[in-house]
Amino acid sequence: AQTVTQSQPEMSVQEAETVTLSCTYDTSESNYYLFWYKQPPSRQMILVIRQEAYKQQNATENRFSVNFQKAAKSFSLKISDSQLGDTAMYFCALGGSNYKLTFGKGTLLTVNP
Amino acid sequence: GAVVSQHPSWVICKSGTSVKIECRSLDFQATTMFWYRQFPKQSLMLMATSNEGSKATYEQGVEKDKFLINHASLTLSTLTVTSAHPEDSSFYICSARGGAQNTEAFFGQGTRLTVV
């Protein structure tokens, strides 16, 4: 069975500052994928960033980057230069060979002006 | 990225009636579609996986007779909530996988179902 744990139900950050969201996971598969999704109030799921487990290099997408620690089964998301539009629910997700996604419980991020 | 369209965005139905939700992949062929349910302020829970032309695979605890899933074509999957009751009220989201980006699933905008 796959599990994803997000230990921070809520976080807040000041505009322009940096924030890190935590995620740990567990899986018995050797080939898997990790994702961070953003769900704004519209509830549309938006892919923020993805990481293939076989890649050692941490994924980066503009202001978003991850710290992927495979041995520790940790996959944190760093948001730099936080913007008001970053306010949303963030879900960490794990996908395996069957492409099913297992989601964490989410972290509600609020960016304050 | 690829586009997945879900319809309707919201629906209100009377208790005991059935309601159908459509999930379409607009610019790619979806070999697999997934249906999720999300309660307020909670995470997404996978209900079932459907592959085109075959029966859906339901997750443990999901009633297959209540939540009918059909994936008749490579661009369309439907979820029918049969004999709906107030406890079926929820947010339902589909995602689709296929095309060039096989490892990534693209999400529809979700359907808010309210049963009165």
PDB file of C-alpha atoms in Angstrom:
ATOM      1  CA  ALA A   1       0.000   0.000   0.000  1.00  0.00           C
ATOM      2  CA  GLN A   2       1.062   3.536  -0.686  1.00  0.00           C
ATOM      3  CA  THR A   3       0.778   6.317   1.866  1.00  0.00           C
ATOM      4  CA  VAL A   4       1.386  10.048   1.722  1.00  0.00           C
ATOM      5  CA  THR A   5       1.661  12.200   4.822  1.00  0.00           C
ATOM      6  CA  GLN A   6       1.449  15.960   4.990  1.00  0.00           C
ATOM      7  CA  SER A   7       2.004  17.006   8.571  1.00  0.00           C
ATOM      8  CA  GLN A   8       1.164  20.693   8.176  1.00  0.00           C
ATOM      9  CA  PRO A   9      -2.607  21.257   7.896  1.00  0.00           C
ATOM     10  CA  GLU A  10      -2.152  25.022   7.546  1.00  0.00           C
ATOM     11  CA  MET A  11       0.674  27.418   6.865  1.00  0.00           C
ATOM     12  CA  SER A  12       0.971  31.108   6.224  1.00  0.00           C
ATOM     13  CA  VAL A  13       3.667  33.239   4.668  1.00  0.00           C
ATOM     14  CA  GLN A  14       4.188  36.900   3.909  1.00  0.00           C
ATOM     15  CA  GLU A  15       4.134  37.996   0.322  1.00  0.00           C
ATOM     16  CA  ALA A  16       7.592  37.792  -1.333  1.00  0.00           C
ATOM     17  CA  GLU A  17       8.935  35.422   1.306  1.00  0.00           C
ATOM     18  CA  THR A  18       9.793  31.738   0.965  1.00  0.00           C
ATOM     19  CA  VAL A  19       7.833  28.838   2.392  1.00  0.00           C
ATOM     20  CA  THR A  20       8.421  25.098   2.460  1.00  0.00           C
ATOM     21  CA  LEU A  21       5.660  22.498   2.574  1.00  0.00           C
ATOM     22  CA  SER A  22       6.514  19.041   3.873  1.00  0.00           C
ATOM     23  CA  CYS A  23       5.564  15.646   2.526  1.00  0.00           C
ATOM     24  CA  THR A  24       6.673  12.133   3.361  1.00  0.00           C
ATOM     25  CA  TYR A  25       5.593   8.991   1.618  1.00  0.00           C
ATOM     26  CA  ASP A  26       5.881   5.259   1.648  1.00  0.00           C
ATOM     27  CA  THR A  27       5.769   2.797  -1.213  1.00  0.00           C
ATOM     28  CA  SER A  28       7.107  -0.631  -2.024  1.00  0.00           C
ATOM     29  CA  GLU A  29       7.589   0.205  -5.691  1.00  0.00           C
ATOM     30  CA  SER A  30      10.972   1.061  -7.119  1.00  0.00           C
ATOM     31  CA  ASN A  31       9.610   3.142  -9.989  1.00  0.00           C
ATOM     32  CA  TYR A  32       7.219   5.866  -8.936  1.00  0.00           C
ATOM     33  CA  TYR A  33       6.380   9.505  -9.410  1.00  0.00           C
ATOM     34  CA  LEU A  34       5.748  12.321  -6.996  1.00  0.00           C
ATOM     35  CA  PHE A  35       3.621  15.376  -7.592  1.00  0.00           C
ATOM     36  CA  TRP A  36       2.557  18.580  -5.941  1.00  0.00           C
ATOM     37  CA  TYR A  37      -0.879  19.811  -6.929  1.00  0.00           C
ATOM     38  CA  LYS A  38      -2.449  23.152  -6.120  1.00  0.00           C
ATOM     39  CA  GLN A  39      -6.179  23.460  -5.532  1.00  0.00           C
ATOM     40  CA  PRO A  40      -7.359  27.083  -5.391  1.00  0.00           C
ATOM     41  CA  PRO A  41     -10.875  28.044  -4.254  1.00  0.00           C
ATOM     42  CA  SER A  42     -12.163  27.140  -7.731  1.00  0.00           C
ATOM     43  CA  ARG A  43     -11.206  23.549  -6.788  1.00  0.00           C
ATOM     44  CA  GLN A  44      -9.499  22.926 -10.137  1.00  0.00           C
ATOM     45  CA  MET A  45      -6.509  20.678  -9.540  1.00  0.00           C
ATOM     46  CA  ILE A  46      -3.397  22.280 -11.016  1.00  0.00           C
ATOM     47  CA  LEU A  47      -0.104  20.454 -11.356  1.00  0.00           C
ATOM     48  CA  VAL A  48       2.657  22.491  -9.760  1.00  0.00           C
ATOM     49  CA  ILE A  49       5.643  20.206 -10.147  1.00  0.00           C
ATOM     50  CA  ARG A  50       6.525  16.556 -10.633  1.00  0.00           C
ATOM     51  CA  GLN A  51       9.507  14.371  -9.853  1.00  0.00           C
ATOM     52  CA  GLU A  52      10.446  10.980 -11.239  1.00  0.00           C
ATOM     53  CA  ALA A  53      11.904   8.793  -8.513  1.00  0.00           C
ATOM     54  CA  TYR A  54      14.754   7.584 -10.699  1.00  0.00           C
ATOM     55  CA  LYS A  55      15.995  11.141 -11.213  1.00  0.00           C
ATOM     56  CA  GLN A  56      18.414  12.407  -8.591  1.00  0.00           C
ATOM     57  CA  GLN A  57      18.161  16.016  -9.641  1.00  0.00           C
ATOM     58  CA  ASN A  58      15.490  18.002  -7.855  1.00  0.00           C
ATOM     59  CA  ALA A  59      12.739  19.326 -10.105  1.00  0.00           C
ATOM     60  CA  THR A  60      12.312  23.071 -10.516  1.00  0.00           C
ATOM     61  CA  GLU A  61       9.554  25.108 -12.130  1.00  0.00           C
ATOM     62  CA  ASN A  62      10.138  28.839 -11.898  1.00  0.00           C
ATOM     63  CA  ARG A  63       9.450  29.809  -8.253  1.00  0.00           C
ATOM     64  CA  PHE A  64       8.663  26.236  -7.256  1.00  0.00           C
ATOM     65  CA  SER A  65      11.272  23.650  -6.405  1.00  0.00           C
ATOM     66  CA  VAL A  66      11.375  20.386  -4.551  1.00  0.00           C
ATOM     67  CA  ASN A  67      13.783  18.748  -2.154  1.00  0.00           C
ATOM     68  CA  PHE A  68      13.552  15.063  -2.989  1.00  0.00           C
ATOM     69  CA  GLN A  69      15.249  12.843  -0.427  1.00  0.00           C
ATOM     70  CA  LYS A  70      14.676   9.333  -1.730  1.00  0.00           C
ATOM     71  CA  ALA A  71      16.262   7.439   1.140  1.00  0.00           C
ATOM     72  CA  ALA A  72      14.246   9.405   3.661  1.00  0.00           C
ATOM     73  CA  LYS A  73      11.127   9.216   1.467  1.00  0.00           C
ATOM     74  CA  SER A  74      10.681  12.920   1.742  1.00  0.00           C
ATOM     75  CA  PHE A  75       9.410  15.303  -0.934  1.00  0.00           C
ATOM     76  CA  SER A  76       9.086  18.913   0.198  1.00  0.00           C
ATOM     77  CA  LEU A  77       7.952  21.852  -1.901  1.00  0.00           C
ATOM     78  CA  LYS A  78       9.637  25.233  -1.689  1.00  0.00           C
ATOM     79  CA  ILE A  79       7.829  28.300  -2.955  1.00  0.00           C
ATOM     80  CA  SER A  80      10.042  31.324  -3.425  1.00  0.00           C
ATOM     81  CA  ASP A  81       8.882  34.916  -3.731  1.00  0.00           C
ATOM     82  CA  SER A  82       5.392  33.940  -2.585  1.00  0.00           C
ATOM     83  CA  GLN A  83       2.535  35.685  -4.347  1.00  0.00           C
ATOM     84  CA  LEU A  84      -1.055  36.285  -3.281  1.00  0.00           C
ATOM     85  CA  GLY A  85      -2.173  33.961  -6.062  1.00  0.00           C
ATOM     86  CA  ASP A  86      -0.291  31.127  -4.415  1.00  0.00           C
ATOM     87  CA  THR A  87      -2.951  30.987  -1.711  1.00  0.00           C
ATOM     88  CA  ALA A  88      -4.501  27.549  -2.108  1.00  0.00           C
ATOM     89  CA  MET A  89      -4.642  24.014  -0.814  1.00  0.00           C
ATOM     90  CA  TYR A  90      -1.528  22.054  -1.767  1.00  0.00           C
ATOM     91  CA  PHE A  91      -1.611  18.290  -2.131  1.00  0.00           C
ATOM     92  CA  CYS A  92       1.351  15.988  -2.329  1.00  0.00           C
ATOM     93  CA  ALA A  93       0.636  12.887  -4.429  1.00  0.00           C
ATOM     94  CA  LEU A  94       2.372   9.605  -5.177  1.00  0.00           C
ATOM     95  CA  GLY A  95       1.850   7.624  -8.363  1.00  0.00           C
ATOM     96  CA  GLY A  96       3.028   4.112  -9.079  1.00  0.00           C
ATOM     97  CA  SER A  97       3.096   1.642 -11.917  1.00  0.00           C
ATOM     98  CA  ASN A  98      -0.703   1.540 -12.129  1.00  0.00           C
ATOM     99  CA  TYR A  99      -0.790   5.341 -12.421  1.00  0.00           C
ATOM    100  CA  LYS A 100      -3.214   5.618  -9.528  1.00  0.00           C
ATOM    101  CA  LEU A 101      -2.524   8.655  -7.376  1.00  0.00           C
ATOM    102  CA  THR A 102      -2.478   8.578  -3.608  1.00  0.00           C
ATOM    103  CA  PHE A 103      -2.931  12.008  -2.095  1.00  0.00           C
ATOM    104  CA  GLY A 104      -1.887  13.469   1.211  1.00  0.00           C
ATOM    105  CA  LYS A 105      -4.442  15.319   3.328  1.00  0.00           C
ATOM    106  CA  GLY A 106      -3.257  18.663   2.054  1.00  0.00           C
ATOM    107  CA  THR A 107      -1.757  21.870   3.407  1.00  0.00           C
ATOM    108  CA  LEU A 108      -3.745  25.079   3.275  1.00  0.00           C
ATOM    109  CA  LEU A 109      -1.306  27.849   2.385  1.00  0.00           C
ATOM    110  CA  THR A 110      -2.252  31.468   2.924  1.00  0.00           C
ATOM    111  CA  VAL A 111      -0.085  34.222   1.505  1.00  0.00           C
ATOM    112  CA  ASN A 112      -0.552  37.442   3.431  1.00  0.00           C
ATOM    113  CA  PRO A 113      -0.059  40.884   1.883  1.00  0.00           C
TER     114      PRO A 113
ATOM    115  CA  GLY B   1      -0.987  20.708 -21.130  1.00  0.00           C
ATOM    116  CA  ALA B   2      -3.865  18.462 -22.125  1.00  0.00           C
ATOM    117  CA  VAL B   3      -7.425  19.511 -21.403  1.00  0.00           C
ATOM    118  CA  VAL B   4     -10.039  17.507 -19.544  1.00  0.00           C
ATOM    119  CA  SER B   5     -13.574  18.829 -19.454  1.00  0.00           C
ATOM    120  CA  GLN B   6     -16.048  17.737 -16.808  1.00  0.00           C
ATOM    121  CA  HIS B   7     -19.752  18.432 -17.025  1.00  0.00           C
ATOM    122  CA  PRO B   8     -21.813  19.618 -15.269  1.00  0.00           C
ATOM    123  CA  SER B   9     -19.873  21.859 -12.903  1.00  0.00           C
ATOM    124  CA  TRP B  10     -22.631  21.614 -10.365  1.00  0.00           C
ATOM    125  CA  VAL B  11     -25.909  19.779 -10.102  1.00  0.00           C
ATOM    126  CA  ILE B  12     -28.751  19.575  -7.626  1.00  0.00           C
ATOM    127  CA  CYS B  13     -30.977  16.532  -7.705  1.00  0.00           C
ATOM    128  CA  LYS B  14     -33.780  15.084  -5.652  1.00  0.00           C
ATOM    129  CA  SER B  15     -33.218  12.133  -3.387  1.00  0.00           C
ATOM    130  CA  GLY B  16     -33.876   8.868  -5.210  1.00  0.00           C
ATOM    131  CA  THR B  17     -33.025  10.140  -8.665  1.00  0.00           C
ATOM    132  CA  SER B  18     -29.910   9.407 -10.700  1.00  0.00           C
ATOM    133  CA  VAL B  19     -27.404  11.883 -12.040  1.00  0.00           C
ATOM    134  CA  LYS B  20     -24.744  11.462 -14.710  1.00  0.00           C
ATOM    135  CA  ILE B  21     -21.405  13.254 -14.766  1.00  0.00           C
ATOM    136  CA  GLU B  22     -19.322  13.358 -17.931  1.00  0.00           C
ATOM    137  CA  CYS B  23     -15.562  13.527 -18.246  1.00  0.00           C
ATOM    138  CA  ARG B  24     -14.068  14.241 -21.651  1.00  0.00           C
ATOM    139  CA  SER B  25     -10.487  14.461 -22.828  1.00  0.00           C
ATOM    140  CA  LEU B  26     -10.579  17.202 -25.443  1.00  0.00           C
ATOM    141  CA  ASP B  27      -7.223  16.951 -27.175  1.00  0.00           C
ATOM    142  CA  PHE B  28      -5.867  13.514 -26.403  1.00  0.00           C
ATOM    143  CA  GLN B  29      -7.021   9.927 -26.161  1.00  0.00           C
ATOM    144  CA  ALA B  30      -7.489   8.886 -22.565  1.00  0.00           C
ATOM    145  CA  THR B  31      -6.488   5.271 -22.104  1.00  0.00           C
ATOM    146  CA  THR B  32      -7.325   5.474 -18.412  1.00  0.00           C
ATOM    147  CA  MET B  33      -9.678   7.680 -16.471  1.00  0.00           C
ATOM    148  CA  PHE B  34      -9.921   8.012 -12.716  1.00  0.00           C
ATOM    149  CA  TRP B  35     -12.832   9.163 -10.583  1.00  0.00           C
ATOM    150  CA  TYR B  36     -12.270  10.820  -7.221  1.00  0.00           C
ATOM    151  CA  ARG B  37     -14.526  12.057  -4.475  1.00  0.00           C
ATOM    152  CA  GLN B  38     -13.614  14.979  -2.258  1.00  0.00           C
ATOM    153  CA  PHE B  39     -15.450  15.943   0.902  1.00  0.00           C
ATOM    154  CA  PRO B  40     -15.193  19.545   2.154  1.00  0.00           C
ATOM    155  CA  LYS B  41     -11.720  20.406   3.397  1.00  0.00           C
ATOM    156  CA  GLN B  42     -10.522  16.875   2.803  1.00  0.00           C
ATOM    157  CA  SER B  43      -8.296  15.143   0.330  1.00  0.00           C
ATOM    158  CA  LEU B  44      -9.197  13.345  -2.873  1.00  0.00           C
ATOM    159  CA  MET B  45     -10.198   9.727  -2.475  1.00  0.00           C
ATOM    160  CA  LEU B  46      -9.947   7.462  -5.503  1.00  0.00           C
ATOM    161  CA  MET B  47     -13.255   5.776  -6.252  1.00  0.00           C
ATOM    162  CA  ALA B  48     -12.492   3.829  -9.392  1.00  0.00           C
ATOM    163  CA  THR B  49     -10.257   3.403 -12.391  1.00  0.00           C
ATOM    164  CA  SER B  50     -11.682   2.884 -15.851  1.00  0.00           C
ATOM    165  CA  ASN B  51      -9.971   1.743 -19.010  1.00  0.00           C
ATOM    166  CA  GLU B  52     -11.592   2.220 -22.377  1.00  0.00           C
ATOM    167  CA  GLY B  53     -13.724  -0.730 -23.375  1.00  0.00           C
ATOM    168  CA  SER B  54     -13.437  -2.629 -20.120  1.00  0.00           C
ATOM    169  CA  LYS B  55     -15.185  -2.680 -16.768  1.00  0.00           C
ATOM    170  CA  ALA B  56     -14.130  -0.197 -14.146  1.00  0.00           C
ATOM    171  CA  THR B  57     -12.051  -1.271 -11.171  1.00  0.00           C
ATOM    172  CA  TYR B  58     -13.496   0.027  -7.937  1.00  0.00           C
ATOM    173  CA  GLU B  59     -11.597   0.809  -4.767  1.00  0.00           C
ATOM    174  CA  GLN B  60     -12.458  -1.012  -1.604  1.00  0.00           C
ATOM    175  CA  GLY B  61     -15.607   0.317   0.015  1.00  0.00           C
ATOM    176  CA  VAL B  62     -17.030   1.938  -3.125  1.00  0.00           C
ATOM    177  CA  GLU B  63     -20.402   0.541  -4.156  1.00  0.00           C
ATOM    178  CA  LYS B  64     -20.205  -0.376  -7.828  1.00  0.00           C
ATOM    179  CA  ASP B  65     -23.981  -0.560  -8.139  1.00  0.00           C
ATOM    180  CA  LYS B  66     -24.394   2.950  -6.796  1.00  0.00           C
ATOM    181  CA  PHE B  67     -21.570   4.556  -8.769  1.00  0.00           C
ATOM    182  CA  LEU B  68     -21.812   3.281 -12.328  1.00  0.00           C
ATOM    183  CA  ILE B  69     -18.815   4.056 -14.501  1.00  0.00           C
ATOM    184  CA  ASN B  70     -18.740   3.735 -18.259  1.00  0.00           C
ATOM    185  CA  HIS B  71     -15.712   4.359 -20.452  1.00  0.00           C
ATOM    186  CA  ALA B  72     -17.119   3.654 -23.884  1.00  0.00           C
ATOM    187  CA  SER B  73     -14.639   5.678 -25.908  1.00  0.00           C
ATOM    188  CA  LEU B  74     -11.105   6.972 -25.626  1.00  0.00           C
ATOM    189  CA  THR B  75     -12.367  10.480 -24.951  1.00  0.00           C
ATOM    190  CA  LEU B  76     -15.366   9.973 -22.685  1.00  0.00           C
ATOM    191  CA  SER B  77     -16.047   8.425 -19.308  1.00  0.00           C
ATOM    192  CA  THR B  78     -19.237   8.845 -17.322  1.00  0.00           C
ATOM    193  CA  LEU B  79     -20.063   8.446 -13.658  1.00  0.00           C
ATOM    194  CA  THR B  80     -23.705   7.845 -12.803  1.00  0.00           C
ATOM    195  CA  VAL B  81     -24.779   8.196  -9.202  1.00  0.00           C
ATOM    196  CA  THR B  82     -27.851   6.007  -8.955  1.00  0.00           C
ATOM    197  CA  SER B  83     -30.668   6.473  -6.464  1.00  0.00           C
ATOM    198  CA  ALA B  84     -28.845   9.411  -4.966  1.00  0.00           C
ATOM    199  CA  HIS B  85     -29.170  10.230  -1.297  1.00  0.00           C
ATOM    200  CA  PRO B  86     -28.045  13.293   0.677  1.00  0.00           C
ATOM    201  CA  GLU B  87     -24.938  11.444   1.866  1.00  0.00           C
ATOM    202  CA  ASP B  88     -23.825  11.203  -1.777  1.00  0.00           C
ATOM    203  CA  SER B  89     -23.515  14.983  -1.848  1.00  0.00           C
ATOM    204  CA  SER B  90     -19.870  15.708  -2.548  1.00  0.00           C
ATOM    205  CA  PHE B  91     -17.375  17.063  -5.039  1.00  0.00           C
ATOM    206  CA  TYR B  92     -16.521  14.563  -7.762  1.00  0.00           C
ATOM    207  CA  ILE B  93     -13.389  14.971  -9.877  1.00  0.00           C
ATOM    208  CA  CYS B  94     -12.196  13.001 -12.845  1.00  0.00           C
ATOM    209  CA  SER B  95      -8.720  12.748 -14.279  1.00  0.00           C
ATOM    210  CA  ALA B  96      -7.489  11.256 -17.509  1.00  0.00           C
ATOM    211  CA  ARG B  97      -4.203   9.746 -18.603  1.00  0.00           C
ATOM    212  CA  GLY B  98      -3.006   9.040 -22.077  1.00  0.00           C
ATOM    213  CA  GLY B  99      -1.420  10.565 -25.114  1.00  0.00           C
ATOM    214  CA  ALA B 100       2.182  11.694 -25.187  1.00  0.00           C
ATOM    215  CA  GLN B 101       2.387  12.364 -21.451  1.00  0.00           C
ATOM    216  CA  ASN B 102       1.473   8.908 -20.261  1.00  0.00           C
ATOM    217  CA  THR B 103       2.692   9.316 -16.722  1.00  0.00           C
ATOM    218  CA  GLU B 104       0.718  12.429 -15.967  1.00  0.00           C
ATOM    219  CA  ALA B 105      -2.976  12.607 -15.273  1.00  0.00           C
ATOM    220  CA  PHE B 106      -4.947  15.741 -16.149  1.00  0.00           C
ATOM    221  CA  PHE B 107      -7.882  16.795 -14.029  1.00  0.00           C
ATOM    222  CA  GLY B 108     -11.331  17.994 -14.899  1.00  0.00           C
ATOM    223  CA  GLN B 109     -12.749  20.998 -13.108  1.00  0.00           C
ATOM    224  CA  GLY B 110     -14.935  18.860 -10.848  1.00  0.00           C
ATOM    225  CA  THR B 111     -18.658  18.517 -10.239  1.00  0.00           C
ATOM    226  CA  ARG B 112     -20.386  19.637  -7.077  1.00  0.00           C
ATOM    227  CA  LEU B 113     -23.319  17.318  -6.444  1.00  0.00           C
ATOM    228  CA  THR B 114     -26.007  18.287  -3.954  1.00  0.00           C
ATOM    229  CA  VAL B 115     -28.794  15.816  -3.218  1.00  0.00           C
ATOM    230  CA  VAL B 116     -31.859  17.301  -1.563  1.00  0.00           C
TER     231      VAL B 116
END
